[in-house]
Tab-separated table of C-alpha atoms in Angstrom:
chain	number	residue	atom	x	y	z
A	269	MET	CA	76.370	83.770	111.594
A	270	LYS	CA	72.754	84.318	110.234
A	271	ASN	CA	72.191	86.822	113.262
A	272	LEU	CA	75.562	88.462	112.711
A	273	TYR	CA	74.815	88.922	108.966
A	274	ALA	CA	71.293	90.381	109.789
A	275	ASN	CA	72.741	92.585	112.393
A	276	TYR	CA	75.254	93.910	109.726
A	277	ILE	CA	72.650	94.443	107.031
A	278	SER	CA	70.307	96.442	109.525
A	279	SER	CA	73.002	98.812	110.552
A	280	PHE	CA	72.823	100.187	107.033
A	281	LYS	CA	69.122	100.701	107.035
A	282	GLY	CA	67.516	104.196	107.011
A	283	LEU	CA	70.227	106.066	104.953
A	284	SER	CA	69.213	108.220	102.164
A	285	THR	CA	69.722	107.147	98.390
A	286	GLU	CA	71.760	110.427	98.097
A	287	VAL	CA	74.188	109.388	100.893
A	288	TRP	CA	74.755	106.084	99.103
A	289	TRP	CA	75.566	107.681	95.921
A	290	LEU	CA	77.912	110.101	97.757
A	291	ALA	CA	79.497	106.990	99.249
A	292	LEU	CA	80.005	105.482	95.755
A	293	ILE	CA	81.500	108.616	94.349
A	294	THR	CA	83.868	108.672	97.368
A	295	LEU	CA	84.805	104.939	96.947
A	296	ILE	CA	85.694	105.501	93.307
A	297	ASN	CA	87.807	108.604	94.110
A	298	ARG	CA	89.403	107.033	97.171
A	299	ALA	CA	90.215	103.702	95.313
A	300	GLY	CA	92.487	105.817	92.833
A	301	THR	CA	94.423	107.566	95.444
A	302	MET	CA	96.960	104.725	95.970
A	303	VAL	CA	99.689	107.226	95.395
A	304	ILE	CA	99.360	108.946	98.944
A	305	PRO	CA	100.551	105.997	101.015
A	306	PHE	CA	103.513	105.225	98.861
A	307	LEU	CA	104.448	108.952	98.295
A	308	SER	CA	107.148	108.868	100.725
A	309	LEU	CA	108.679	105.781	99.362
A	310	TYR	CA	108.221	107.254	95.773
A	311	LEU	CA	110.207	110.235	96.584
A	312	ILE	CA	112.969	108.507	98.208
A	313	ASN	CA	113.282	105.508	96.032
A	314	ASP	CA	112.300	107.016	92.409
A	315	VAL	CA	113.179	110.532	92.865
A	316	GLY	CA	116.048	110.424	95.075
A	317	LEU	CA	115.077	112.814	97.662
A	318	THR	CA	116.533	112.773	101.298
A	319	LEU	CA	114.260	112.005	104.266
A	320	GLU	CA	114.653	115.982	105.065
A	321	ASN	CA	113.455	116.767	101.660
A	322	VAL	CA	110.488	114.587	101.887
A	323	GLY	CA	109.427	115.980	104.993
A	324	ILE	CA	109.349	119.393	103.292
A	325	VAL	CA	107.239	117.929	100.450
A	326	MET	CA	104.830	116.604	102.732
A	327	SER	CA	104.743	119.883	104.685
A	328	CYS	CA	103.654	121.305	101.132
A	329	PHE	CA	101.215	118.531	101.033
A	330	GLY	CA	99.643	119.755	104.336
A	331	ALA	CA	99.915	123.395	103.505
A	332	GLY	CA	97.932	122.701	100.301
A	333	SER	CA	95.478	120.819	102.108
A	334	LEU	CA	95.006	123.576	104.921
A	335	ILE	CA	94.209	126.151	102.154
A	336	GLY	CA	92.162	124.045	100.061
A	337	SER	CA	90.137	123.058	103.121
A	338	TRP	CA	89.720	126.787	103.992
A	339	LEU	CA	88.884	127.607	100.490
A	340	GLY	CA	86.576	124.724	100.118
A	341	GLY	CA	84.670	125.937	103.016
A	342	THR	CA	84.549	129.448	101.925
A	343	LEU	CA	83.262	128.549	98.461
A	344	THR	CA	80.815	126.120	99.626
A	345	ASP	CA	79.140	128.682	101.965
A	346	LYS	CA	78.995	131.041	98.708
A	347	PHE	CA	78.383	128.786	95.837
A	348	GLY	CA	77.054	125.518	97.361
A	349	TYR	CA	78.610	122.052	97.877
A	350	TYR	CA	77.657	120.442	94.537
A	351	LYS	CA	79.685	122.979	92.287
A	352	VAL	CA	82.619	122.825	94.753
A	353	MET	CA	82.704	118.919	94.733
A	354	LEU	CA	82.545	118.905	90.771
A	355	PHE	CA	85.268	121.372	90.289
A	356	SER	CA	87.500	119.596	92.867
A	357	LEU	CA	87.220	116.312	91.471
A	358	PHE	CA	87.653	116.838	87.896
A	359	SER	CA	90.518	119.475	88.381
A	360	SER	CA	92.301	117.344	90.772
A	361	GLY	CA	92.182	114.341	88.237
A	362	ILE	CA	94.022	116.379	85.631
A	363	LEU	CA	96.530	117.558	88.273
A	364	PHE	CA	97.180	113.935	89.580
A	365	VAL	CA	98.185	113.014	86.011
A	366	ALA	CA	100.558	115.997	85.564
A	367	LEU	CA	102.198	115.374	88.727
A	368	GLN	CA	104.337	112.489	87.165
A	369	PHE	CA	106.149	114.761	84.923
A	370	LEU	CA	107.654	116.717	87.817
A	371	HIS	CA	111.153	115.437	88.752
A	372	THR	CA	112.978	118.243	90.742
A	373	TYR	CA	112.571	118.819	94.355
A	374	GLU	CA	111.332	122.426	93.939
A	375	SER	CA	108.867	121.492	91.090
A	376	ILE	CA	107.391	118.765	93.375
A	377	CYS	CA	106.882	120.907	96.275
A	378	VAL	CA	104.848	123.303	94.174
A	379	GLY	CA	103.032	120.635	92.391
A	380	ILE	CA	101.923	118.860	95.455
A	381	PHE	CA	100.993	122.115	97.131
A	382	ILE	CA	98.734	123.228	94.078
A	383	LEU	CA	97.346	119.502	93.779
A	384	MET	CA	96.062	119.644	97.569
A	385	ILE	CA	94.568	123.033	97.404
A	386	VAL	CA	92.363	121.924	94.529
A	387	ALA	CA	91.751	118.368	96.002
A	388	ASP	CA	90.943	119.288	99.611
A	389	CYS	CA	88.144	121.844	98.478
A	390	PHE	CA	86.224	118.543	98.132
A	391	ARG	CA	86.355	117.919	101.749
A	392	PRO	CA	84.276	120.586	103.504
A	393	ALA	CA	81.903	120.578	100.626
A	394	ALA	CA	81.356	116.882	100.942
A	395	PHE	CA	80.656	117.258	104.728
A	396	VAL	CA	77.984	119.784	104.045
A	397	ALA	CA	76.369	117.727	101.365
A	398	LEU	CA	76.262	114.834	103.936
A	399	ILE	CA	74.516	117.114	106.471
A	400	ALA	CA	71.965	118.020	103.673
A	401	TYR	CA	71.492	114.468	102.498
A	402	SER	CA	71.211	112.787	105.988
A	403	LYS	CA	68.319	112.859	108.488
A	404	PRO	CA	69.431	114.271	111.846
A	405	GLU	CA	69.242	110.886	113.713
A	406	ASN	CA	71.384	109.121	110.952
A	407	LYS	CA	74.339	111.533	110.758
A	408	THR	CA	76.860	109.704	112.610
A	409	ARG	CA	76.067	106.544	110.567
A	410	SER	CA	76.047	108.458	107.285
A	411	VAL	CA	79.560	109.791	108.297
A	412	THR	CA	80.562	105.955	108.944
A	413	LEU	CA	79.194	104.880	105.544
A	414	ILE	CA	81.433	107.547	103.774
A	415	ARG	CA	84.422	106.275	105.861
A	416	LEU	CA	83.490	102.722	104.899
A	417	ALA	CA	83.548	103.745	101.152
A	418	ILE	CA	86.980	105.469	101.880
A	419	ASN	CA	88.319	102.587	103.450
A	420	LEU	CA	86.997	100.055	101.050
A	421	GLY	CA	88.794	101.930	98.352
A	422	PHE	CA	91.829	102.118	100.480
A	423	SER	CA	91.904	98.631	101.321
A	424	ALA	CA	92.171	97.615	97.509
A	425	GLY	CA	94.115	100.707	96.543
A	426	PRO	CA	97.515	99.910	98.412
A	427	ALA	CA	97.310	96.292	97.553
A	428	VAL	CA	96.737	97.085	93.912
A	429	GLY	CA	99.272	99.944	94.147
A	430	GLY	CA	101.929	97.499	95.438
A	431	ILE	CA	101.270	95.343	92.325
A	432	ILE	CA	101.391	98.258	89.892
A	433	ILE	CA	104.572	99.514	91.438
A	434	THR	CA	106.114	96.000	91.048
A	435	SER	CA	104.985	95.616	87.370
A	436	LEU	CA	104.819	99.096	85.850
A	437	GLY	CA	106.595	101.424	88.271
A	438	TYR	CA	105.155	104.486	90.261
A	439	VAL	CA	104.154	106.206	87.159
A	440	GLY	CA	101.153	104.164	86.684
A	441	LEU	CA	99.737	105.171	89.917
A	442	PHE	CA	99.538	108.764	88.934
A	443	TRP	CA	97.315	107.795	85.855
A	444	VAL	CA	95.011	105.582	87.939
A	445	ASP	CA	94.792	108.440	90.517
A	446	GLY	CA	93.877	111.089	87.873
A	447	LEU	CA	91.255	108.760	85.895
A	448	THR	CA	89.428	107.716	88.914
A	449	CYS	CA	88.976	111.328	90.057
A	450	ILE	CA	87.652	112.285	86.747
A	451	LEU	CA	85.426	109.178	86.729
A	452	ALA	CA	83.982	110.265	90.106
A	453	SER	CA	83.088	113.616	88.955
A	454	ILE	CA	81.242	112.387	85.857
A	455	LEU	CA	79.094	110.085	88.240
A	456	LEU	CA	78.631	113.181	90.448
A	457	LEU	CA	77.202	115.234	87.629
A	458	VAL	CA	74.996	112.268	86.582
A	459	VAL	CA	73.459	111.120	90.080
A	460	LEU	CA	73.713	114.237	92.454
A	461	ASN	CA	72.660	116.972	90.149
A	462	PRO	CA	70.655	119.419	92.383
A	463	LYS	CA	67.639	118.947	90.288
A	464	LYS	CA	67.713	115.266	91.096
A	465	ALA	CA	69.034	115.105	94.727
A	466	ARG	CA	66.724	115.168	97.777
A	467	VAL	CA	67.620	117.413	100.648
A	468	MET	CA	66.741	115.533	103.920
A	469	ASP	CA	67.997	118.289	106.510
A	470	SER	CA	67.464	121.897	105.124
A	471	SER	CA	67.319	123.723	108.456
A	472	LYS	CA	69.100	127.025	108.159
A	473	ASN	CA	70.333	129.214	110.964
A	474	GLU	CA	68.947	132.873	110.267
A	475	ASN	CA	71.738	134.452	112.386
A	476	PRO	CA	74.728	132.265	111.674
A	477	LYS	CA	77.506	132.540	113.866
A	478	SER	CA	81.274	132.356	112.445
A	479	ALA	CA	83.091	129.245	113.402
A	480	TYR	CA	86.221	131.321	113.962
A	481	GLY	CA	84.800	132.952	116.974
A	482	ASP	CA	83.589	129.711	118.670
A	483	GLY	CA	85.990	129.061	121.637
A	484	TYR	CA	84.582	125.662	122.340
A	485	TYR	CA	84.891	124.518	118.733
A	486	TRP	CA	88.489	125.843	118.731
A	487	VAL	CA	89.502	123.518	121.648
A	488	PHE	CA	87.842	120.512	119.656
A	489	VAL	CA	90.012	121.568	116.608
A	490	ALA	CA	93.130	121.743	118.553
A	491	ALA	CA	92.518	118.316	119.858
A	492	MET	CA	91.945	117.029	116.298
A	493	VAL	CA	95.142	118.471	115.224
A	494	LEU	CA	97.007	116.351	117.768
A	495	PHE	CA	94.907	113.270	116.863
A	496	GLY	CA	95.801	113.871	113.073
A	497	PHE	CA	99.609	114.455	114.200
A	498	CYS	CA	99.540	110.785	115.457
A	499	PHE	CA	97.217	109.102	112.796
A	500	VAL	CA	98.974	110.464	109.790
A	501	GLN	CA	102.170	108.932	110.705
A	502	TYR	CA	100.863	105.552	109.483
A	503	PHE	CA	100.660	106.977	105.988
A	504	SER	CA	104.275	108.449	106.042
A	505	THR	CA	106.790	107.534	108.523
A	506	VAL	CA	105.392	104.030	109.565
A	507	PRO	CA	105.729	102.788	106.113
A	508	ILE	CA	109.449	103.748	106.136
A	509	TYR	CA	109.663	101.907	109.680
A	510	TYR	CA	108.240	98.970	108.158
A	511	SER	CA	110.752	98.974	105.211
A	512	ASP	CA	113.833	100.195	107.139
A	513	ILE	CA	113.508	98.111	110.408
A	514	TYR	CA	111.585	95.101	109.298
A	515	LYS	CA	112.798	95.092	105.545
A	516	LEU	CA	109.251	94.606	104.303
A	517	ASP	CA	108.657	95.319	100.399
A	518	GLU	CA	106.077	97.746	98.900
A	519	PHE	CA	103.624	94.705	98.430
A	520	LYS	CA	103.913	93.517	102.222
A	521	ILE	CA	103.438	97.144	103.153
A	522	GLY	CA	100.588	97.489	100.916
A	523	LEU	CA	98.871	94.387	102.635
A	524	LEU	CA	99.398	95.914	106.057
A	525	LEU	CA	97.553	99.143	104.865
A	526	ALA	CA	95.007	97.131	103.121
A	527	MET	CA	94.147	95.323	106.291
A	528	ASN	CA	93.391	98.817	107.876
A	529	GLY	CA	90.888	99.371	105.254
A	530	PHE	CA	89.361	95.936	105.185
A	531	LEU	CA	88.764	95.700	108.974
A	532	ILE	CA	87.051	99.243	108.923
A	533	PHE	CA	84.886	97.941	105.900
A	534	ALA	CA	84.038	94.832	107.708
A	535	PHE	CA	83.406	96.196	111.326
A	536	GLU	CA	83.036	99.964	111.644
A	537	MET	CA	79.253	100.274	110.736
A	538	PRO	CA	77.995	97.697	113.136
A	539	LEU	CA	80.554	98.920	115.780
A	540	ILE	CA	79.205	102.556	115.591
A	541	LYS	CA	75.697	101.339	115.547
A	542	TYR	CA	76.439	99.238	118.774
A	543	LEU	CA	78.300	102.294	120.394
A	544	GLU	CA	75.439	104.600	119.802
A	545	LYS	CA	73.054	102.251	121.675
A	546	LEU	CA	75.280	102.392	124.800
A	547	ASN	CA	74.504	106.230	124.805
A	548	HIS	CA	77.857	107.460	125.877
A	549	SER	CA	79.098	110.980	124.983
A	550	LYS	CA	80.712	111.312	121.587
A	551	THR	CA	83.577	113.054	123.195
A	552	ASN	CA	84.225	109.915	125.209
A	553	TYR	CA	84.278	107.830	122.382
A	554	VAL	CA	86.928	110.085	120.622
A	555	ILE	CA	89.130	109.963	123.747
A	556	PHE	CA	88.929	106.209	123.736
A	557	GLY	CA	89.959	106.136	120.076
A	558	LEU	CA	92.825	108.395	120.537
A	559	ALA	CA	94.121	106.360	123.373
A	560	LEU	CA	94.175	103.345	121.233
A	561	VAL	CA	96.122	105.180	118.643
A	562	GLY	CA	98.754	106.324	121.070
A	563	LEU	CA	99.045	102.733	122.485
A	564	SER	CA	99.613	101.392	118.971
A	565	PHE	CA	102.898	103.535	118.837
A	566	LEU	CA	103.920	102.607	122.437
A	567	LEU	CA	103.798	99.026	121.535
A	568	LEU	CA	106.148	99.516	118.677
A	569	ASN	CA	108.812	100.546	121.097
A	570	LEU	CA	108.074	97.859	123.731
A	571	PHE	CA	108.526	94.693	121.404
A	572	SER	CA	110.804	93.942	118.458
A	573	TRP	CA	108.581	90.793	117.262
A	574	ALA	CA	107.375	91.422	113.766
A	575	GLY	CA	103.935	90.489	114.624
A	576	ILE	CA	103.718	93.749	116.760
A	577	LEU	CA	103.349	95.474	113.484
A	578	VAL	CA	99.852	93.645	112.890
A	579	ILE	CA	98.889	94.425	116.423
A	580	GLY	CA	99.802	97.961	116.305
A	581	MET	CA	97.887	98.116	112.961
A	582	LEU	CA	94.825	96.673	114.676
A	583	LEU	CA	94.858	99.012	117.580
A	584	MET	CA	95.345	102.096	115.294
A	585	THR	CA	92.342	100.691	113.084
A	586	LEU	CA	90.167	100.396	115.997
A	587	GLY	CA	91.043	103.795	117.381
A	588	GLU	CA	90.368	105.365	113.967
A	589	MET	CA	87.055	103.486	113.583
A	590	ILE	CA	85.803	104.871	116.861
A	591	ALA	CA	87.406	108.516	116.882
A	592	PHE	CA	86.711	109.550	113.305
A	593	PRO	CA	82.840	108.986	113.164
A	594	PHE	CA	82.150	110.605	116.461
A	595	SER	CA	84.517	113.407	116.017
A	596	ASN	CA	82.901	114.115	112.620
A	597	ALA	CA	79.511	113.944	114.210
A	598	ILE	CA	80.614	116.604	116.717
A	599	ALA	CA	81.710	118.813	114.160
A	600	MET	CA	78.504	118.347	112.020
A	601	GLU	CA	76.229	119.116	115.101
A	602	ARG	CA	78.208	122.197	116.108
A	603	SER	CA	77.948	123.478	112.493
A	604	LYS	CA	74.271	124.053	112.981
A	605	ARG	CA	75.158	127.122	114.968
A	606	GLY	CA	76.450	129.121	112.037
A	607	ASN	CA	77.976	128.725	108.466
A	608	GLN	CA	78.327	125.232	107.698
A	609	GLY	CA	81.114	125.548	105.341
A	610	GLU	CA	83.272	127.429	107.834
A	611	TYR	CA	82.786	124.784	110.574
A	612	MET	CA	83.518	121.830	108.269
A	613	ALA	CA	86.289	123.517	106.858
A	614	LEU	CA	87.962	124.067	110.192
A	615	TYR	CA	87.577	120.277	110.995
A	616	SER	CA	89.212	119.384	107.832
A	617	ILE	CA	91.821	122.151	108.473
A	618	ALA	CA	92.739	120.559	111.769
A	619	PHE	CA	94.054	117.423	109.823
A	620	SER	CA	95.745	119.596	107.175
A	621	ILE	CA	97.648	121.370	110.142
A	622	SER	CA	98.621	117.808	111.079
A	623	HIS	CA	99.706	117.089	107.537
A	624	ILE	CA	102.053	120.261	107.518
A	625	PHE	CA	103.810	119.496	110.742
A	626	ALA	CA	103.453	115.730	111.410
A	627	HIS	CA	105.168	114.300	108.437
A	628	ASN	CA	107.979	116.981	108.568
A	629	TYR	CA	108.472	116.283	112.237
A	630	GLY	CA	108.344	112.541	111.702
A	631	MET	CA	110.962	112.564	108.887
A	632	HIS	CA	113.369	114.789	110.546
A	633	SER	CA	113.074	113.044	113.785
A	634	ILE	CA	113.647	109.445	112.424
A	635	ALA	CA	116.662	110.919	110.420
A	636	ASN	CA	118.240	112.531	113.531
A	637	ASN	CA	116.849	110.770	116.599
A	638	GLY	CA	115.904	107.170	115.472
A	639	TYR	CA	112.292	105.613	115.584
A	640	THR	CA	112.320	104.790	119.572
A	641	LEU	CA	112.257	108.522	120.364
A	642	THR	CA	109.899	109.346	117.702
A	643	TRP	CA	107.325	107.070	118.629
A	644	ASN	CA	107.634	108.049	122.321
A	645	VAL	CA	106.930	111.766	121.273
A	646	ILE	CA	104.005	110.744	119.393
A	647	THR	CA	102.581	108.872	122.255
A	648	ILE	CA	102.983	111.907	124.381
A	649	ILE	CA	101.154	113.920	121.767
A	650	SER	CA	98.397	111.587	121.961
A	651	VAL	CA	97.985	112.111	125.708
A	652	LEU	CA	97.946	115.886	125.248
A	653	GLY	CA	95.074	115.380	122.777
A	654	ILE	CA	93.170	113.427	125.420
A	655	LEU	CA	93.796	116.106	127.965
A	656	LEU	CA	92.130	118.557	125.647
A	657	LEU	CA	89.229	116.413	125.137
A	658	LEU	CA	88.835	116.268	128.815
A	659	LEU	CA	88.967	119.958	128.967
A	660	LEU	CA	86.330	120.053	126.310
A	661	LYS	CA	83.909	117.986	128.437
A	662	ARG	CA	84.648	120.303	131.367
A	663	ILE	CA	83.722	123.472	129.238
A	664	ALA	CA	80.613	121.656	128.108
A	665	ILE	CA	79.399	120.850	131.790
A	666	THR	CA	80.292	124.418	132.951
A	667	ASN	CA	78.055	125.982	129.873
A	668	LYS	CA	75.044	123.784	130.755
């Protein structure tokens, strides 16, 4: 146990103070986003929308995220990551609070769309900040630390969210979301002001290339769209599956989602450090991670035992733990070729596109075709993502 603890602690060594501050800001921000995993249940149970309506709302969620990611990348290249992060955190806090006052289907669609434009400006800006605050050899672990912060907040968020829903209703979640975003913006203002923060990697490409003309990167982005298509089901359709088929209440669903965050908090950093030592390609790790996520959906159809929900969550979590840090590291390395904001925006946009189509497809599919066919299609999509990543490896070999 002593050696395990020592190895765990050593996996965090060498990261800059600025990366730790960025992780704390992310933790505070993410801990408050407990509305998101319960959003589909809120729209059905409290607002009274149909599954098809919820699918459209989630598509608005994804469309806003896509525009926000593109806008965030563009603004980051023009004004710098610090100003964009500060604007996004503070403004999205206000918008989260305001969202609770929208009660019609149309107003919710518009509100979610605007909220996500503002909120997801943060993502490409934060990625570029991470590049600047990290030494080249520490970038994958820096990404992992940020993900650890996200999931530590997410492990507490759903569990607390379930308690808040039980005692205060869904409205209380919107206040928590908004206030934590504003708190994160204040912390950013204090600790990561450009006058105080140290830049660890300031290398600049004198002749930057546009990410939009990088064919190799587009194949990678397409694979990430398919990965995201599978992954995001765990935060929209899968909670409904838990409730509809296995009759779990919000508190138990929150605990299942919290298990995901806790496992990432406990094991992702040492796992990534171990995998880096094995010296396999980052693309291979992303392939393996996507395969595990696809397998988690296949198992839901093969077994009716309630315990398979835990096993499925474990497989999805392990796949996520492997695929996200290494795919993010691939994007960060590639961004050195040109405009970093554009490259990191495209990486974020990949998952925004997933939000647009995945939630809508999932909601309509379970309403019209049932869960079995839906999970089979999601499994096939994961296989297509793996094939694209294998094509990426072939392109890389050809270009050498």
